[in-house]
XYZ file of C-alpha atoms in Angstrom:
668
model
C -10.764 23.383 -5.555
C -11.867 20.071 -4.019
C -15.026 19.815 -6.102
C -15.964 17.081 -8.502
C -16.710 17.676 -12.171
C -18.814 16.154 -14.933
C -17.476 16.121 -18.505
C -19.436 14.718 -21.440
C -19.613 14.459 -25.209
C -21.578 12.665 -27.926
C -20.691 10.695 -31.040
C -22.596 8.791 -33.702
C -22.331 5.149 -34.752
C -23.786 4.692 -38.225
C -22.933 1.051 -38.886
C -23.201 -2.305 -37.187
C -20.363 -2.731 -34.707
C -18.365 -5.901 -34.181
C -16.392 -4.818 -31.120
C -15.285 -1.660 -29.377
C -12.591 -0.789 -26.852
C -12.131 2.330 -24.779
C -8.737 3.616 -23.596
C -9.233 6.148 -20.815
C -7.285 7.996 -18.162
C -7.348 11.221 -16.191
C -5.383 13.774 -14.260
C -7.098 13.266 -10.943
C -9.519 10.440 -10.231
C -12.235 9.431 -12.691
C -15.120 7.121 -13.380
C -16.057 6.522 -17.006
C -19.628 6.294 -18.318
C -21.212 5.371 -21.637
C -24.916 5.900 -22.314
C -25.707 6.263 -18.633
C -23.784 3.239 -17.360
C -20.510 3.140 -15.424
C -17.916 1.227 -17.423
C -16.060 -1.531 -15.579
C -15.575 -2.266 -11.896
C -12.361 -0.321 -11.314
C -12.115 2.222 -8.504
C -9.718 5.085 -7.757
C -8.532 5.108 -11.385
C -6.042 5.832 -12.858
C -4.264 5.147 -9.571
C -1.359 6.993 -8.019
C 1.819 7.293 -10.053
C 4.519 9.881 -10.654
C 2.063 11.389 -13.107
C 4.433 13.644 -15.040
C 6.752 10.696 -15.670
C 4.382 7.733 -15.611
C 0.614 7.884 -16.202
C -1.453 4.726 -16.563
C -4.468 4.338 -18.809
C -7.202 1.722 -18.495
C -8.633 -0.447 -21.285
C -12.253 -1.580 -21.417
C -14.288 -3.741 -23.743
C -17.287 -1.465 -24.333
C -18.968 -3.346 -27.185
C -22.166 -3.882 -25.214
C -22.308 -0.321 -23.890
C -22.746 1.230 -27.338
C -25.777 1.641 -29.572
C -26.411 2.470 -33.196
C -27.081 6.179 -33.570
C -26.092 8.916 -31.128
C -24.137 7.795 -28.045
C -23.240 9.673 -24.886
C -19.847 9.418 -23.159
C -18.736 11.080 -19.958
C -16.599 11.013 -16.859
C -16.873 12.114 -13.252
C -13.643 13.720 -12.051
C -12.200 14.586 -8.639
C -8.823 15.885 -7.366
C -7.509 12.620 -5.870
C -3.762 12.227 -5.414
C -3.089 14.393 -8.484
C -4.175 17.807 -7.227
C -5.698 17.123 -3.822
C -4.080 17.698 -0.438
C -1.349 15.081 0.040
C 1.859 14.550 1.971
C 3.222 15.517 5.362
C 3.151 19.227 4.480
C -0.487 19.020 3.274
C 0.476 20.603 -0.026
C -2.112 20.912 -2.779
C -1.576 20.612 -6.549
C 1.456 18.356 -6.149
C 1.325 17.311 -9.814
C -0.951 19.888 -11.428
C -3.768 22.308 -10.706
C -6.452 21.095 -13.120
C -8.237 17.782 -13.423
C -8.632 16.396 -16.936
C -9.956 13.364 -18.783
C -9.024 11.754 -22.070
C -10.564 8.922 -24.079
C -9.883 7.044 -27.257
C -12.719 4.801 -28.408
C -11.772 2.238 -31.057
C -14.748 0.757 -32.918
C -14.488 -2.163 -35.332
C -17.475 -2.587 -37.624
C -18.866 -5.773 -39.113
C -17.859 -4.573 -42.581
C -14.185 -4.693 -41.571
C -13.668 -0.952 -41.172
C -12.570 0.805 -37.983
C -13.212 4.205 -36.477
C -11.704 6.080 -33.533
C -13.574 8.571 -31.380
C -11.670 10.973 -29.124
C -12.339 13.521 -26.438
C -12.184 16.903 -28.149
C -13.134 20.593 -27.659
C -16.785 19.809 -28.425
C -17.138 18.205 -24.996
C -18.827 20.142 -22.172
C -18.323 20.246 -18.421
C -20.127 21.301 -15.237
C -20.050 20.815 -11.486
C -21.031 17.363 -10.224
C -22.910 16.491 -7.004
C -19.533 15.730 -5.399
C -19.059 19.124 -3.786
C -15.968 18.024 -1.838
C -13.582 15.106 -2.265
C -10.151 14.612 -0.713
C -8.135 11.476 0.028
C -7.610 12.396 3.694
C -10.816 14.216 4.494
C -13.521 12.234 2.721
C -16.388 13.176 0.439
C -19.495 15.377 0.518
C -22.319 14.717 -1.940
C -25.303 17.007 -2.619
C -28.047 15.139 -4.455
C -29.654 18.456 -5.451
C -26.819 18.891 -7.972
C -27.474 15.586 -9.711
C -28.197 15.773 -13.437
C -30.428 12.890 -14.528
C -29.006 10.925 -17.442
C -25.986 13.238 -17.568
C -23.920 10.776 -19.617
C -26.691 9.851 -22.037
C -26.857 11.360 -25.494
C -30.203 13.105 -25.004
C -29.375 15.032 -21.816
C -30.627 18.625 -21.974
C -30.372 19.622 -18.303
C -27.358 21.102 -16.561
C -25.289 24.248 -16.753
C -22.835 22.830 -19.276
C -19.885 24.988 -20.312
C -17.107 24.537 -22.871
C -14.155 22.486 -21.671
C -10.541 23.599 -21.713
C -7.772 21.599 -23.305
C -5.086 20.476 -20.842
C -1.761 19.750 -22.498
C 0.083 16.672 -21.304
C 2.995 14.581 -22.570
C 1.318 11.413 -23.827
C 4.713 9.732 -24.198
C 4.648 8.894 -20.488
C 1.347 7.015 -20.742
C 1.418 3.253 -20.193
C -1.337 0.670 -20.091
C -2.475 -0.705 -16.741
C -2.963 -4.385 -17.370
C -3.396 -5.745 -13.850
C -3.687 -5.020 -10.120
C -6.510 -2.510 -10.537
C -8.250 -1.301 -7.391
C -11.713 -2.745 -6.853
C -14.230 -3.376 -4.100
C -12.928 -6.709 -2.824
C -15.004 -7.500 0.303
C -18.438 -6.448 1.520
C -18.684 -6.592 5.319
C -22.033 -6.005 7.036
C -22.059 -3.901 10.179
C -21.935 -6.130 13.250
C -23.656 -3.778 15.670
C -24.711 -0.214 16.396
C -24.223 0.941 19.969
C -24.177 3.980 22.236
C -20.867 4.987 23.796
C -20.629 6.151 27.430
C -20.394 9.691 26.038
C -23.691 9.211 24.212
C -22.412 8.893 20.646
C -23.987 6.431 18.227
C -21.315 4.226 16.640
C -21.251 1.505 13.981
C -18.877 -1.415 14.567
C -17.741 -3.577 11.645
C -15.531 -5.754 13.919
C -12.635 -5.521 11.435
C -10.094 -2.784 10.772
C -9.867 -2.183 7.017
C -9.494 0.333 4.221
C -12.353 1.343 1.973
C -15.669 3.093 2.336
C -19.126 2.591 3.804
C -22.233 1.986 1.741
C -25.271 3.381 3.538
C -28.994 3.039 2.897
C -31.459 5.577 4.286
C -34.887 7.077 3.677
C -34.957 10.857 3.846
C -36.587 14.049 2.710
C -35.111 17.208 1.129
C -32.348 18.645 3.307
C -31.841 15.534 5.433
C -28.197 14.597 5.931
C -26.263 11.374 6.395
C -22.880 12.087 7.994
C -20.383 9.516 9.230
C -16.874 9.943 10.666
C -14.685 6.857 10.229
C -12.124 5.824 12.853
C -10.115 2.843 14.113
C -10.397 2.344 17.865
C -12.351 3.230 20.983
C -10.571 4.781 23.931
C -10.199 2.951 27.231
C -13.613 4.221 28.341
C -15.280 2.949 25.182
C -15.671 6.343 23.529
C -14.863 7.585 20.030
C -11.118 8.159 19.511
C -10.109 10.361 16.577
C -6.768 11.804 17.685
C -4.584 9.253 15.887
C -6.116 10.356 12.564
C -4.268 13.639 13.125
C -5.697 16.182 10.666
C -7.565 13.641 8.517
C -11.323 14.190 8.787
C -12.272 10.818 7.206
C -15.857 12.017 6.808
C -18.612 11.017 4.388
C -21.675 13.221 3.982
C -24.790 12.965 1.806
C -27.577 15.581 1.532
C -31.000 14.518 0.249
C -32.636 16.447 -2.587
C -36.036 14.756 -2.513
C -38.065 12.345 -0.445
C -36.727 8.901 -1.294
C -34.706 5.921 -0.142
C -31.095 6.001 -1.321
C -28.112 3.704 -1.190
C -24.915 5.754 -1.417
C -21.175 5.512 -0.885
C -18.258 7.880 -1.508
C -16.529 7.473 -4.865
C -13.286 9.457 -4.808
C -11.785 8.764 -1.395
C -11.150 5.964 1.063
C -10.789 5.638 4.806
C -9.092 3.321 7.287
C -11.607 2.253 9.917
C -13.308 -0.335 12.067
C -15.887 2.064 13.462
C -17.963 4.986 12.236
C -19.470 7.753 14.336
C -22.992 8.600 13.184
C -23.146 12.385 13.272
C -26.421 12.605 11.366
C -28.890 10.064 9.956
C -32.579 10.407 9.065
C -34.595 8.000 11.178
C -33.236 5.240 13.375
C -30.010 3.684 12.076
C -29.894 -0.101 12.052
C -26.939 -2.385 11.417
C -28.438 -3.643 8.155
C -28.296 -0.077 6.770
C -24.474 -0.092 6.672
C -21.999 -2.208 4.702
C -18.234 -1.698 4.632
C -16.717 -2.090 1.165
C -12.983 -2.811 1.209
C -10.798 -1.354 -1.514
C -7.438 -2.729 -2.598
C -5.550 -3.778 -5.678
C -6.948 -6.928 -7.253
C -4.366 -9.657 -6.567
C -4.813 -13.416 -6.455
C -4.318 -15.133 -3.104
C -1.496 -17.678 -3.270
C -0.711 -18.667 0.321
C -2.364 -19.675 3.569
C -1.355 -20.524 7.131
C -3.296 -22.312 9.849
C -2.309 -23.986 13.109
C -3.590 -25.266 16.428
C -2.910 -21.947 18.201
C -5.855 -19.534 17.788
C -3.695 -16.499 18.623
C -1.294 -17.335 15.783
C -4.250 -17.837 13.466
C -5.487 -14.371 14.385
C -1.983 -12.968 13.789
C -2.067 -14.485 10.298
C -5.482 -12.912 9.743
C -4.078 -9.588 10.947
C -1.156 -9.390 8.554
C -3.377 -10.421 5.640
C -5.750 -7.577 6.451
C -2.829 -5.207 6.941
C -1.699 -6.108 3.433
C -5.171 -5.715 1.958
C -5.671 -2.369 3.681
C -2.382 -0.913 2.474
C -1.922 -2.382 -0.997
C -4.249 0.179 -2.525
C -2.372 0.895 -5.765
C 0.796 1.752 -3.821
C 2.171 0.004 -0.702
C 1.173 2.591 1.888
C 2.256 2.763 5.499
C -1.277 3.217 6.815
C -4.778 3.879 5.440
C -6.318 6.120 8.083
C -4.366 9.247 9.072
C -3.211 12.214 6.997
C -0.255 10.319 5.509
C -0.999 7.141 3.471
C 2.297 7.356 1.592
C 4.299 4.686 -0.213
C 7.089 4.422 2.348
C 9.984 2.514 0.836
C 11.185 1.133 4.165
C 7.854 -0.490 4.945
C 7.648 -1.961 1.442
C 11.060 -3.637 1.502
C 10.461 -4.987 5.010
C 7.208 -6.646 3.956
C 7.811 -7.594 0.317
C 8.675 -11.231 0.926
C 5.674 -11.793 3.179
C 3.492 -10.110 0.563
C 4.810 -12.494 -2.119
C 3.949 -15.491 0.067
C 0.319 -14.483 0.470
C -0.698 -12.748 -2.768
C 0.482 -12.662 -6.347
C 1.971 -9.181 -6.048
C 4.300 -9.351 -9.062
C 2.371 -6.877 -11.214
C 1.575 -4.685 -8.200
C 5.275 -4.274 -7.431
C 6.182 -4.000 -11.115
C 3.987 -0.918 -11.335
C 5.260 0.619 -8.080
C 8.917 -0.055 -8.865
C 8.459 1.642 -12.249
C 7.567 4.763 -10.271
C 10.565 4.246 -8.010
C 12.799 4.280 -11.091
C 10.887 7.238 -12.537
C 11.318 9.293 -9.368
C 14.941 8.246 -8.815
C 17.304 11.192 -9.261
C 20.124 11.197 -11.791
C 22.652 10.630 -8.990
C 20.746 7.514 -7.883
C 18.897 9.049 -4.921
C 15.743 7.116 -3.977
C 13.073 8.900 -1.975
C 11.669 7.927 1.384
C 8.275 7.477 -0.262
C 7.236 6.481 -3.790
C 5.672 8.369 -5.526
C 8.147 10.802 -4.002
C 6.096 13.651 -2.579
C 8.564 14.349 0.209
C 11.737 15.055 -1.790
C 13.962 14.815 1.280
C 17.429 16.207 0.658
C 19.109 12.913 1.599
C 18.146 9.284 1.125
C 17.920 6.910 4.079
C 19.449 3.467 4.329
C 16.934 0.589 4.575
C 14.392 2.881 2.903
C 16.118 3.612 -0.393
C 17.294 -0.013 -0.389
C 13.794 -0.914 -1.578
C 15.328 -0.233 -5.000
C 17.334 -3.465 -4.726
C 15.472 -5.590 -2.185
C 11.997 -5.436 -3.719
C 12.864 -6.447 -7.298
C 15.133 -9.257 -6.077
C 12.491 -10.701 -3.741
C 9.790 -10.486 -6.412
C 12.123 -12.284 -8.837
C 12.843 -15.051 -6.314
C 9.150 -15.498 -5.574
C 7.845 -15.580 -9.138
C 10.874 -16.468 -11.259
C 10.351 -13.786 -13.899
C 13.583 -12.080 -15.010
C 11.625 -9.167 -16.459
C 11.441 -7.342 -13.153
C 15.249 -7.482 -12.905
C 15.549 -6.245 -16.493
C 13.170 -3.394 -15.690
C 14.954 -2.366 -12.504
C 18.627 -3.264 -12.996
C 19.671 0.239 -14.039
C 17.848 1.646 -11.023
C 19.439 -0.938 -8.724
C 22.939 -0.005 -9.904
C 22.205 3.712 -9.614
C 21.273 3.212 -5.959
C 24.706 1.741 -5.240
C 26.275 4.635 -7.152
C 24.377 7.092 -4.936
C 25.721 5.552 -1.750
C 29.263 5.376 -3.149
C 29.184 9.024 -4.223
C 27.638 10.482 -1.052
C 29.369 8.589 1.758
C 32.013 10.285 3.863
C 34.018 7.063 4.316
C 35.241 4.893 1.459
C 33.692 1.405 1.422
C 31.223 2.290 4.185
C 28.089 4.418 4.217
C 28.679 7.132 6.783
C 27.211 10.591 7.139
C 23.812 11.691 5.961
C 20.528 11.453 7.792
C 18.846 8.083 8.320
C 15.858 6.624 10.120
C 18.151 4.095 11.804
C 16.399 1.189 13.507
C 13.095 3.029 13.389
C 10.890 2.438 16.461
C 13.525 0.185 18.034
C 12.526 -0.581 21.595
C 16.030 0.186 22.832
C 15.653 3.807 21.691
C 16.971 6.579 23.933
C 14.326 8.600 25.735
C 12.543 11.008 23.401
C 13.703 9.291 20.202
C 11.849 7.250 17.607
C 15.115 5.578 16.577
C 16.652 2.572 18.261
C 20.117 2.630 19.819
C 21.868 0.862 16.939
C 24.658 2.819 15.248
C 23.210 4.515 12.160
C 26.465 4.234 10.215
C 26.563 0.528 11.085
C 23.027 0.042 9.706
C 23.702 2.114 6.598
C 26.928 0.264 5.836
C 25.280 -3.110 6.391
C 22.603 -2.251 3.835
C 25.261 -0.869 1.490
C 26.846 -4.322 1.526
C 23.537 -6.157 1.255
C 22.246 -4.087 -1.660
C 25.559 -4.448 -3.474
C 25.307 -8.230 -3.102
C 21.780 -8.164 -4.530
C 22.848 -6.137 -7.560
C 25.653 -8.636 -8.137
C 23.151 -11.491 -8.019
C 20.707 -9.686 -10.304
C 23.476 -8.813 -12.744
C 24.639 -12.418 -12.790
C 21.113 -13.583 -13.649
C 20.994 -11.057 -16.494
C 24.464 -11.862 -17.792
C 25.912 -8.473 -16.870
C 29.550 -7.797 -16.023
C 29.577 -7.551 -12.218
C 33.327 -7.666 -11.649
C 33.572 -4.074 -10.376
C 30.615 -4.601 -8.074
C 32.166 -7.813 -6.749
C 35.388 -5.981 -5.894
C 33.366 -3.206 -4.245
C 31.457 -5.757 -2.185
C 34.631 -7.432 -0.933
C 36.023 -4.067 0.106
C 32.797 -3.113 1.904
C 32.765 -6.367 3.886
C 36.460 -6.127 4.809
C 36.117 -2.497 5.897
C 32.923 -3.259 7.802
C 34.610 -6.047 9.772
C 37.569 -3.826 10.691
C 35.318 -0.930 11.708
C 32.786 -2.913 13.748
C 34.380 -6.017 15.267
C 31.822 -5.930 18.119
C 28.068 -5.374 18.352
C 26.052 -3.540 20.968
C 22.372 -4.064 20.135
C 20.081 -6.851 19.015
C 19.691 -5.224 15.617
C 23.455 -4.923 15.102
C 23.813 -8.657 15.815
C 20.912 -9.429 13.474
C 22.331 -7.482 10.531
C 25.897 -8.705 11.013
C 24.752 -12.332 10.950
C 21.914 -12.175 8.422
C 23.857 -10.166 5.844
C 26.933 -12.386 6.434
C 29.072 -9.427 7.456
C 30.463 -10.747 10.726
C 33.762 -12.589 10.739
C 31.998 -15.162 12.886
C 28.258 -15.171 12.146
C 27.621 -17.957 14.652
C 29.159 -15.844 17.402
C 27.003 -12.862 16.387
C 23.870 -15.034 16.487
C 24.874 -16.494 19.848
C 25.378 -12.966 21.191
C 21.912 -12.077 19.886
C 20.401 -15.061 21.685
C 22.152 -14.060 24.914
C 20.857 -10.472 24.579
C 17.294 -11.666 23.957
C 17.392 -13.895 27.048
C 19.122 -11.256 29.189
C 16.234 -8.819 28.809
C 13.579 -11.399 29.675
C 13.181 -13.154 26.301
C 12.065 -9.948 24.616
C 12.849 -8.369 21.282
C 14.210 -4.836 21.263
C 14.488 -4.452 17.500
C 12.751 -1.892 15.284
C 11.881 -1.728 11.585
C 15.402 -2.688 10.510
C 16.119 -5.633 12.787
C 12.716 -7.202 13.347
C 12.209 -8.751 9.864
C 15.386 -10.827 10.197
C 15.397 -11.473 13.959
C 13.773 -14.913 14.012
C 15.669 -15.976 10.874
C 19.023 -15.337 12.523
C 18.026 -17.231 15.638
C 16.795 -20.276 13.718
C 19.623 -20.202 11.152
C 22.202 -20.523 13.910
C 20.690 -23.098 16.232
C 18.317 -21.035 18.376
C 14.982 -22.084 16.889
C 13.444 -22.703 20.318
C 14.182 -19.096 21.252
C 12.660 -17.888 17.977
C 9.488 -19.786 18.858
C 9.584 -18.268 22.363
C 9.520 -14.798 20.825
C 6.773 -15.633 18.344
C 4.520 -17.239 20.962
C 5.094 -14.568 23.609
C 1.833 -12.817 24.536
C 3.114 -10.083 26.842
C 4.362 -6.748 25.526
C 6.492 -6.509 23.431
C 5.452 -9.275 21.076
C 3.559 -10.096 17.909
C 0.745 -11.654 19.917
C 0.304 -8.855 22.458
C -1.867 -6.762 20.080
C -3.898 -9.911 19.360
C -4.677 -10.211 23.073
C -5.905 -6.602 22.947
C -8.355 -7.354 20.148
C -6.290 -6.288 17.129
C -7.607 -7.320 13.706
C -4.647 -5.824 11.805
C -0.946 -5.255 12.566
C -0.147 -2.199 14.677
C 2.547 0.420 14.081
C 3.687 0.093 17.704
C 3.879 -3.060 19.789
C 2.073 -1.134 22.545
C -0.271 0.995 20.438
C -2.786 0.233 23.177
C -1.099 -0.221 26.543
C -2.022 -2.666 29.276
C -4.174 -0.045 31.031
C -6.000 0.798 27.796
C -4.230 4.108 27.214
C -2.561 4.958 23.912
C 1.075 5.132 22.839
C 0.811 8.589 21.280
C -1.451 10.807 19.221
C 0.905 11.795 16.449
C 2.086 8.405 15.165
C -0.088 5.521 16.265
C -1.599 3.566 13.403
C -3.549 0.401 14.100
C -3.185 -0.799 10.520
C 0.512 -0.794 9.677
C 1.727 -3.989 8.010
C 5.521 -3.802 8.530
C 5.780 -6.077 11.593
C 3.637 -8.613 9.760
C 6.880 -9.530 7.995
C 7.187 -12.293 10.601
C 4.906 -14.394 8.370
C 7.935 -14.941 6.134
C 9.574 -16.872 9.002
C 6.445 -18.929 9.653
C 6.228 -20.004 6.005
C 9.908 -20.562 5.320
C 11.249 -21.788 8.677
C 8.397 -22.991 10.876
C 6.601 -24.670 7.966
C 9.897 -25.104 6.139
C 8.981 -23.994 2.607
C 12.402 -22.721 1.570
C 13.003 -21.027 -1.792
C 16.290 -21.594 -3.588
C 18.297 -18.888 -5.315
C 19.305 -21.329 -8.042
C 15.635 -22.104 -8.802
C 13.574 -18.861 -8.608
C 9.813 -19.080 -8.635
C 10.040 -22.165 -6.417
C 11.024 -24.305 -9.404
C 12.844 -26.336 -6.751
C 11.934 -26.205 -3.090
C 13.649 -27.377 0.052
C 11.158 -28.626 2.645
C 12.652 -28.409 6.135
C 10.089 -27.596 8.852
C 11.060 -26.531 12.367
C 8.114 -27.604 14.555
C 7.520 -26.614 18.152
C 5.936 -28.870 20.775
C 3.612 -26.059 21.852
C 1.752 -26.448 18.543
C -0.191 -29.626 17.891
C -0.118 -28.909 14.160
C 0.692 -26.244 11.581
C -0.328 -26.217 7.923
C 1.097 -23.900 5.273
C 0.184 -23.777 1.615
C 1.859 -21.802 -1.147
C 0.661 -21.927 -4.756
C 3.830 -21.547 -6.838
C 4.155 -20.560 -10.476
C 6.073 -23.753 -11.265
């Protein structure tokens, strides 16, 4: 069930061609070939979407791939996200139980005529050399099953069998015009070393997402086998426990005596290191190259300063973004999860916009959010929504409003608001219809201030009141829908009345605040009767615990903003420049090359936070870059001039930095 498949067909071109375009997609993952050559540079196509509601197809100029006479076309298929093992329950066949491929080839001839060629029942299929391929577990390739020239017209070898037709609603198909996944960086191995336990390990000196390209000389039956992983334990040995059930393994078996260069095709891993389980001969660093995979997005921002630790932090959140923006904004690239968590996405969206042109990336993902949104307005905890939790969570489902609004502000294109406005309104309707208290969001099950450092013993949630957090986001999302509706010329009078009632009820219900996160939300969302007092209380709480943050996923993105907005910029800098746990720079002092899921993912003594939930490539806390760009460097967007058509420049320097330089390439 995890095997790869070849499918192929032939067609004849009788006239001189002027141009030709192929439109291709699959259920599962595919790579497309014409006359023995892979078409295009895309990887992991057609990407991960809510397939039954939203399937993307790719378009290629194939003029130069074709020849007069008989042509061969084919595809390699694998389960991928479509029918492979995915999600927290490790379910299989989440969208269907059969991989499939479809192609339309449009040929324009020099005489002005056109012809279309399609996949049809004349095509044949057989097993490919990919004998195992899963997103979490990796790929196994047996070269003995290779069929030479399998996608060329004249192929006669192979146990080819008739294909089956797979029926699918083509009305849900849409073109993918940007943000395709490609190999973006090639990173040579830095060293190969022996661990104290005697294992041979490759070190690429950078945590990343992608695959390893390996070169080796072998003979029939020889095996290359690598296990990818993120960190060494405190003794310097291989540490695999935080991958949970993910095997993250790549394996190649030789069929003949030769030198090969090979990499997996239908999977990816999150790694800095690789354990060499098997390799013919003596492995050398030059035999291994890491190939990063992420959506192709243009860089549009940069930060640099006199503090090398801050420079490394900037490097870390860029690599966290690159590792997790692989077609969907995932939480992590390494363990048996890799889901499009909505909470992580909304926390990080503004930072993402400041560093890469993510407009089309988020346009695609938000289309799936709207597709998977229930009729009552429910938004899942992850998109595409594999989890189907019975209740939505505040600050997670609010990605429906926060992400489109932030993308609009960053790039100035109303289209994303037009696309998502119905979805944004439906999210407010969901909260209004499910709450147990009018004008607040109470009841239900929420993640709260996830991973808040003030959490009670044994809990992943901080100590902030969950109804407080939910109601704060109810107000915030309502305000965003009002703003979006105003931009689009919609009638927002009912929403405006609702918002006023939410704020008034919120102030009566919570006149006082008990945690850092409660102070942050009350001030940042303008819900407190006296926002200055709330910010002052926050500053006092930060100082009282030793100038430390205690916020989690909900409070951390806005923490420094509230401090600097209300006259405590020096304290904001104190938190940013802090190097002891908990802080943004503590992981940097421990050698981090990406953002960690936990501030103390590796503790002072070298031990680990936990086995079950300890990613070392988790971009959410990298949201602090937003503050560095907009407050420290002072590049402030204006709501009345989206896309940075007008910019307020108001830097907030700190004497501990000799200099800081920020650049942002705007659309206007």
